[in-house]
Amino acid sequence: ARASIVARYRLPLLTSGGHAFTLEASARGDVYSTNNVEQPDGTISDSATKARLFPQLSAEWKYPLARHFENVSVVVEPKASIVVAPTGLNPDEIGNEDSSNFELDEVNLFEPNRLPGLDRVDEGTRINYGVTASMIGDRGQYSMFLGQSYRLDEGTPFTNGTGANENLSDLVAQIDASPSQLLNLNYRARFDNDSLALRRLEMSLSAGPSIARLDLTYNFLDYL
């Protein structure tokens, strides 16, 4: 059994030079009543009550740079953020039932608390950075993203295969191409931070009119 409450304040700021900042402060309180929780050493714990306070601060910066040509518009947007939280907030007394299904990708990279569920929290301090480039014109829409994060603290709540289990995370990338309304290509990948070996790949193709649309998907997973 558990009870949780969270308070969050978010402040967006935009400078006259086009720099976009977002400041966020949050605090979450959890109370757990547990029984028969399996410990890392394989033993089963007795019943216990555990309380946790999870404060977190984050600051995000974006700077979109746009250039208009005769038949196309190009936007390049670098982005960075820092997230600060205390460590030691994932005790063994709290079993992990709803926070195990995590994998780093371009969607959750900049989230302050990247973990799903409540049982585990994304503790510690880290820096996230990436860049998005997009092009819109007469010949369709195209976009690309590349990003990574660096954790300053030792230890991590993430397991092997998630892409975030080391201080320097894997690289995440996405490419989206729509030459016309009849064709869309999407490419999502994660690369090892040391060897750049491919760890995850998702490719999808959607073609044809809405009345007879063809969808193809290819997935590759490597959890070594």
Short mmCIF file of C-alpha atoms in Angstrom, two decimals, residues 4-217:
data_model
loop_
_atom_site.label_atom_id
_atom_site.label_comp_id
_atom_site.label_asym_id
_atom_site.label_seq_id
_atom_site.Cartn_x
_atom_site.Cartn_y
_atom_site.Cartn_z
CA SER A 4 1.88 9.89 -2.72
CA ILE A 5 1.48 13.63 -3.06
CA VAL A 6 3.39 15.99 -5.34
CA ALA A 7 3.72 19.76 -5.68
CA ARG A 8 5.30 21.35 -8.77
CA TYR A 9 6.00 24.88 -9.97
CA ARG A 10 7.01 25.59 -13.56
CA LEU A 11 8.24 28.98 -14.83
CA PRO A 12 8.87 29.58 -18.56
CA LEU A 13 11.05 32.55 -19.54
CA LEU A 14 11.78 34.02 -22.97
CA THR A 15 14.48 36.62 -23.57
CA SER A 16 14.41 39.32 -26.23
CA GLY A 17 17.25 37.50 -28.00
CA GLY A 18 15.20 34.33 -28.44
CA HIS A 19 16.65 32.21 -25.62
CA ALA A 20 13.92 30.09 -24.01
CA PHE A 21 14.37 28.99 -20.39
CA THR A 22 12.17 26.76 -18.25
CA LEU A 23 12.70 26.55 -14.49
CA GLU A 24 10.94 23.85 -12.50
CA ALA A 25 10.83 22.90 -8.83
CA SER A 26 8.99 19.90 -7.49
CA ALA A 27 8.65 17.87 -4.30
CA ARG A 28 7.00 14.49 -3.92
CA GLY A 29 6.22 12.66 -0.70
CA ASP A 30 5.66 8.90 -0.58
CA VAL A 31 4.61 6.62 2.27
CA TYR A 32 4.87 2.84 1.74
CA SER A 33 3.54 0.00 3.84
CA THR A 34 5.27 -3.15 2.60
CA ASN A 35 5.31 -6.85 3.39
CA ASN A 36 7.27 -9.76 1.86
CA VAL A 37 9.46 -7.57 -0.35
CA GLU A 38 12.28 -9.44 -2.07
CA GLN A 39 15.69 -7.91 -1.29
CA PRO A 40 18.70 -7.75 -3.66
CA ASP A 41 20.32 -10.69 -1.82
CA GLY A 42 17.23 -12.85 -2.38
CA THR A 43 15.86 -12.68 1.16
CA ILE A 44 12.29 -11.63 1.96
CA SER A 45 11.77 -8.65 4.27
CA ASP A 46 9.24 -8.40 7.07
CA SER A 47 6.46 -5.84 7.10
CA ALA A 48 7.66 -2.25 7.29
CA THR A 49 6.59 1.34 6.82
CA LYS A 50 8.86 3.63 4.79
CA ALA A 51 8.50 7.35 4.06
CA ARG A 52 10.36 9.26 1.35
CA LEU A 53 10.66 12.91 0.30
CA PHE A 54 11.89 13.50 -3.26
CA PRO A 55 12.73 17.16 -4.05
CA GLN A 56 14.00 18.06 -7.51
CA LEU A 57 15.12 21.22 -9.33
CA SER A 58 15.64 21.58 -13.09
CA ALA A 59 16.59 24.34 -15.51
CA GLU A 60 16.24 23.96 -19.28
CA TRP A 61 17.59 26.15 -22.10
CA LYS A 62 16.63 26.19 -25.79
CA TYR A 63 17.77 28.51 -28.56
CA PRO A 64 15.94 28.01 -31.88
CA LEU A 65 17.83 29.40 -34.88
CA ALA A 66 15.75 29.85 -38.04
CA ARG A 67 16.70 30.65 -41.59
CA HIS A 68 14.24 31.13 -44.47
CA PHE A 69 15.23 30.40 -48.04
CA GLU A 70 13.18 30.71 -51.22
CA ASN A 71 11.39 27.36 -50.97
CA VAL A 72 12.39 26.02 -47.58
CA SER A 73 12.69 26.99 -43.91
CA VAL A 74 15.43 25.53 -41.71
CA VAL A 75 15.42 25.53 -37.90
CA VAL A 76 18.32 24.35 -35.73
CA GLU A 77 17.60 24.19 -31.99
CA PRO A 78 20.31 23.31 -29.45
CA LYS A 79 18.95 22.32 -26.07
CA ALA A 80 20.45 21.65 -22.64
CA SER A 81 19.23 21.16 -19.09
CA ILE A 82 20.49 20.40 -15.61
CA VAL A 83 18.51 18.38 -13.08
CA VAL A 84 19.43 18.35 -9.38
CA ALA A 85 18.10 15.94 -6.75
CA PRO A 86 19.51 14.18 -3.66
CA THR A 87 20.72 10.57 -3.81
CA GLY A 88 19.93 7.55 -1.65
CA LEU A 89 16.17 7.75 -2.22
CA ASN A 90 15.63 4.22 -3.59
CA PRO A 91 15.83 2.03 -0.46
CA ASP A 92 15.55 -1.76 -0.63
CA GLU A 93 12.49 -1.63 1.64
CA ILE A 94 10.47 -0.25 -1.29
CA GLY A 95 9.88 -2.95 -3.88
CA ASN A 96 10.01 -2.04 -7.56
CA GLU A 97 6.69 -2.99 -9.15
CA ASP A 98 5.89 -0.13 -11.53
CA SER A 99 9.22 1.53 -12.41
CA SER A 100 11.10 -1.33 -14.10
CA ASN A 101 9.92 -0.77 -17.67
CA PHE A 102 12.32 2.00 -18.68
CA GLU A 103 14.57 2.61 -21.66
CA LEU A 104 16.27 5.86 -22.57
CA ASP A 105 14.98 7.52 -25.74
CA GLU A 106 14.50 10.95 -27.29
CA VAL A 107 11.11 11.35 -25.59
CA ASN A 108 12.19 10.95 -21.96
CA LEU A 109 15.79 12.24 -22.22
CA PHE A 110 14.92 15.75 -20.97
CA GLU A 111 12.23 14.70 -18.48
CA PRO A 112 13.22 15.67 -14.91
CA ASN A 113 12.03 12.31 -13.57
CA ARG A 114 12.53 9.86 -16.43
CA LEU A 115 11.32 6.76 -14.60
CA PRO A 116 7.73 5.59 -15.01
CA GLY A 117 5.60 4.84 -11.98
CA LEU A 118 6.36 5.78 -8.38
CA ASP A 119 8.46 3.00 -6.86
CA ARG A 120 11.81 4.31 -8.14
CA VAL A 121 12.88 7.96 -8.47
CA ASP A 122 15.44 9.47 -10.86
CA GLU A 123 17.79 10.63 -8.13
CA GLY A 124 21.08 12.53 -8.41
CA THR A 125 22.38 15.34 -10.59
CA ARG A 126 22.73 15.13 -14.36
CA ILE A 127 23.21 17.28 -17.45
CA ASN A 128 21.21 16.65 -20.62
CA TYR A 129 22.09 18.03 -24.04
CA GLY A 130 20.96 17.62 -27.62
CA VAL A 131 20.16 19.33 -30.90
CA THR A 132 17.18 19.27 -33.23
CA ALA A 133 17.35 20.23 -36.91
CA SER A 134 14.24 20.51 -39.07
CA MET A 135 13.44 21.55 -42.60
CA ILE A 136 10.05 22.42 -44.06
CA GLY A 137 9.55 23.21 -47.71
CA ASP A 138 7.86 22.39 -50.99
CA ARG A 139 9.37 18.90 -50.92
CA GLY A 140 8.07 17.89 -47.53
CA GLN A 141 9.10 18.01 -43.88
CA TYR A 142 12.25 16.54 -42.35
CA SER A 143 13.62 16.54 -38.81
CA MET A 144 16.53 15.04 -36.88
CA PHE A 145 17.41 14.83 -33.19
CA LEU A 146 20.58 13.70 -31.39
CA GLY A 147 21.04 13.80 -27.62
CA GLN A 148 22.75 12.38 -24.54
CA SER A 149 22.99 12.88 -20.77
CA TYR A 150 25.80 12.83 -18.20
CA ARG A 151 25.25 11.82 -14.58
CA LEU A 152 27.52 13.48 -12.01
CA ASP A 153 26.85 11.06 -9.12
CA GLU A 154 28.05 7.51 -8.75
CA GLY A 155 25.41 4.81 -8.62
CA THR A 156 22.21 4.76 -10.63
CA PRO A 157 18.61 3.51 -10.31
CA PHE A 158 18.80 2.16 -13.88
CA THR A 159 19.71 -1.41 -14.83
CA ASN A 160 21.83 -2.73 -17.70
CA GLY A 161 20.23 -2.41 -21.09
CA THR A 162 18.35 0.81 -20.31
CA GLY A 163 20.94 3.12 -21.89
CA ALA A 164 21.26 5.19 -18.71
CA ASN A 165 23.02 2.77 -16.35
CA GLU A 166 26.42 4.50 -16.68
CA ASN A 167 27.48 8.08 -15.91
CA LEU A 168 27.59 8.89 -19.62
CA SER A 169 24.40 7.66 -21.24
CA ASP A 170 23.97 6.12 -24.64
CA LEU A 171 23.30 8.39 -27.61
CA VAL A 172 19.69 8.61 -28.72
CA ALA A 173 18.68 9.68 -32.21
CA GLN A 174 15.57 10.18 -34.28
CA ILE A 175 15.00 11.00 -37.95
CA ASP A 176 11.57 11.74 -39.37
CA ALA A 177 10.99 12.28 -43.09
CA SER A 178 7.72 13.11 -44.86
CA PRO A 179 8.43 13.85 -48.55
CA SER A 180 4.67 14.00 -49.16
CA GLN A 181 1.35 13.23 -47.50
CA LEU A 182 1.55 9.75 -49.04
CA LEU A 183 4.86 8.76 -47.44
CA ASN A 184 6.34 8.97 -43.94
CA LEU A 185 9.59 7.44 -42.69
CA ASN A 186 10.63 7.32 -39.04
CA TYR A 187 13.95 6.14 -37.60
CA ARG A 188 14.70 5.89 -33.87
CA ALA A 189 17.97 4.50 -32.53
CA ARG A 190 20.17 4.22 -29.45
CA PHE A 191 23.95 3.84 -29.70
CA ASP A 192 26.45 2.63 -27.09
CA ASN A 193 28.27 5.55 -25.46
CA ASP A 194 31.71 3.92 -25.85
CA SER A 195 31.71 1.90 -29.07
CA LEU A 196 28.73 3.55 -30.82
CA ALA A 197 27.41 0.03 -31.42
CA LEU A 198 23.71 -0.09 -32.20
CA ARG A 199 21.71 -1.02 -29.08
CA ARG A 200 18.17 -0.36 -30.27
CA LEU A 201 16.58 0.43 -33.61
CA GLU A 202 13.01 1.16 -34.60
CA MET A 203 12.16 1.87 -38.24
CA SER A 204 8.68 2.47 -39.58
CA LEU A 205 7.27 3.29 -42.99
CA SER A 206 3.77 4.50 -43.73
CA ALA A 207 2.70 4.90 -47.35
CA GLY A 208 -0.42 5.39 -49.42
CA PRO A 209 -3.71 7.29 -49.13
CA SER A 210 -5.78 7.14 -45.96
CA ILE A 211 -8.25 4.71 -47.53
CA ALA A 212 -5.52 2.11 -48.14
CA ARG A 213 -2.51 2.87 -45.94
CA LEU A 214 0.47 0.50 -45.75
CA ASP A 215 2.44 0.37 -42.47
CA LEU A 216 5.71 -1.50 -42.05
CA THR A 217 7.79 -1.66 -38.83
#
